[in-house]
């Protein structure tokens, strides 16, 4: 029975795409009369419990697994597969560890730490390069526009500003659409899914890394209401993936001394370090980066990983600090001369009263409501953008340029409509108005001695706009009209910008929206707390309402602002905003993961699993191999199915009765067949014969930028197809198994916590086939379960 496809992504895929190695359920094509004699099927009707199982008349099975094996990565629809986090304890693995001496084991441990430090260094360099490039490109753009405005050539300034933004935006969209569609968007949902056990084509490839860096620079410089913080997390993960897999075979960059890391488990740990380093490079917040990886990114955490992640972020912060000190001498063009703290507000005295606390609680409630509303609109807008993205690269570029024109018109046009305000008399002439690329009290085209408040926010880089909103002692600079206009503009532009085909992050638009809204609330309440501090609390409120992170956001904001006295208020507003927003929907990244169709395993099993057992979701027939199998049977089965794991059955004459010998992986089968350790009779050859022709590292997994050998590349002769191969050396003798009557909810928790790819379901009574089926990630998806049974309780 062929498996039907149903896409859970932005739009249904018009036609099924051939999946070379997808996330399989056991519902392979049934074995026909011409199938290999050892490939046996177990059908649903054969699974009745002869001992008298429980009847479940309310659960009527409707069909087989129709869950999609496709997902949206960036803006590209591509096949997905699961990762092998389980240790495959076969003879190859045991021989590998037995052959390692103390020096090699010490080398392996040292390399773990060395790789963590290298990832931190490289990500720090990339983050610094991003900052320099954005500040210089956007700075020169604003300087040229300001020079034309000083000459009263306002129309020319507007056209130049709009043209520069359109060219930068179109360039970013073009390289994303044609070179690496997986680089579009934030990348945090894809990194979350990867660390949960989901892999997709080019998600961490070197081409994705290159486009992510360049596209992020061009997109932020184009004046989009987006940030480089989210893309930096994806960039850090890509850097870690490239180093962990020993470079890139595709581009001729390989290092054999990294061969120890050619497995999903070590790569997962290093990619976690890379994601944390990305947050550090973006916000210059090393402790916040560690907490972000713990709270939001990774699924599996342990104390050893905590140490390595902390060392990675520390190294990234050291590199950033050293390079920023170098730029203090003016060697980095227009790059600022600030320190490691991005928005230092520690010079202000933070005192607050009961009225201020009431205002903070109100700000938390409103931030939770507006954050939940933001997530709802993001979900709806992304689904509509998916319709355009499906039409091809030219439509992606046109949509991006159109959004760029809208953004330019809003930022320049709204600033033009804002009235000019006289400079405060206490300020020196050099501080108000300011002329150039940044600063408070921007002159725009106001007369001497006046400034344009909206231009101080819109006609700036996003980082400078945040710095102006956070600044203290400027209560009179931004009025209620200015803050309300900027909040509505930023909130709307952030919604319509996220989803275009450029690397884009949500942190900056959310911080800008929250900071302007918080300052607005502080202005209306008129409390004794500085409105700049209200802006910080407002940013925390919106971050808690949209992203639903608490501890990591709290520490990141403290490291951004260097104001520990704000800790109680930030903690309070985060708790309130997250609690309120959770009443309506999930966090923005969780929604995007689900919308993209990525099969993410949640911490708790879905409610629909509580009334089911493991055997209820099996979709047969299950295809197995004998422990000593005919070569032609193995090859034909691999060609006919896309499964990645096959149960191995021990039969006569090697066992008195059929029993489960273990589980063998598709990739290991192909390597074994390529080694041609065949015999003319069905006999055990043992591991020694395999290791005579193959080395343990030959079974290592190819990285995300490499290409594994396919079964059609084996070039076996007819004589070899009639020979036999011993599967014992590559069979995992201790696969995880569950009884058929085990609660599906418990099986789901076990599957997730152990990081499995395959879970064998075995009978609870003797006299039946030794294995009834295999549970994979898709079998635990609520969409599949609710489609399988018509009347299972729905949310």
PDB file of C-alpha atoms in Angstrom, residues 53 80 124 170 225 243 254 292 306 323 332 360 376 409 500 527 543 613 659 724 769 774:
ATOM      1  CA  UNK A  53      -6.829  -8.279  24.623  1.00  0.00           C
ATOM      2  CA  UNK A  80      13.027  15.537   6.004  1.00  0.00           C
ATOM      3  CA  UNK A 124      32.614  35.701  17.488  1.00  0.00           C
ATOM      4  CA  UNK A 170      16.743  42.633  -3.811  1.00  0.00           C
ATOM      5  CA  UNK A 225      12.315  45.996  10.446  1.00  0.00           C
ATOM      6  CA  UNK A 243      33.552  21.967  11.936  1.00  0.00           C
ATOM      7  CA  UNK A 254      37.909  18.026   4.915  1.00  0.00           C
ATOM      8  CA  UNK A 292      18.953  30.461  25.581  1.00  0.00           C
ATOM      9  CA  UNK A 306      26.718  22.997  30.169  1.00  0.00           C
ATOM     10  CA  UNK A 323      37.968  43.226  18.375  1.00  0.00           C
ATOM     11  CA  UNK A 332      36.675  50.077  11.623  1.00  0.00           C
ATOM     12  CA  UNK A 360       4.780  47.316  35.331  1.00  0.00           C
ATOM     13  CA  UNK A 376      -1.416  35.035  15.615  1.00  0.00           C
ATOM     14  CA  UNK A 409       8.027  55.015   2.453  1.00  0.00           C
ATOM     15  CA  UNK A 500      10.218  37.558   3.099  1.00  0.00           C
ATOM     16  CA  UNK A 527       5.592  58.053  37.352  1.00  0.00           C
ATOM     17  CA  UNK A 543       9.685  39.318  24.425  1.00  0.00           C
ATOM     18  CA  UNK A 613      -1.333   1.674  22.953  1.00  0.00           C
ATOM     19  CA  UNK A 659      13.745 -14.329  17.467  1.00  0.00           C
ATOM     20  CA  UNK A 724      24.895 -14.240   0.995  1.00  0.00           C
ATOM     21  CA  UNK A 769       6.237 -12.933  14.879  1.00  0.00           C
ATOM     22  CA  UNK A 774       8.567  -0.137  14.149  1.00  0.00           C
TER      23      UNK A 774
END
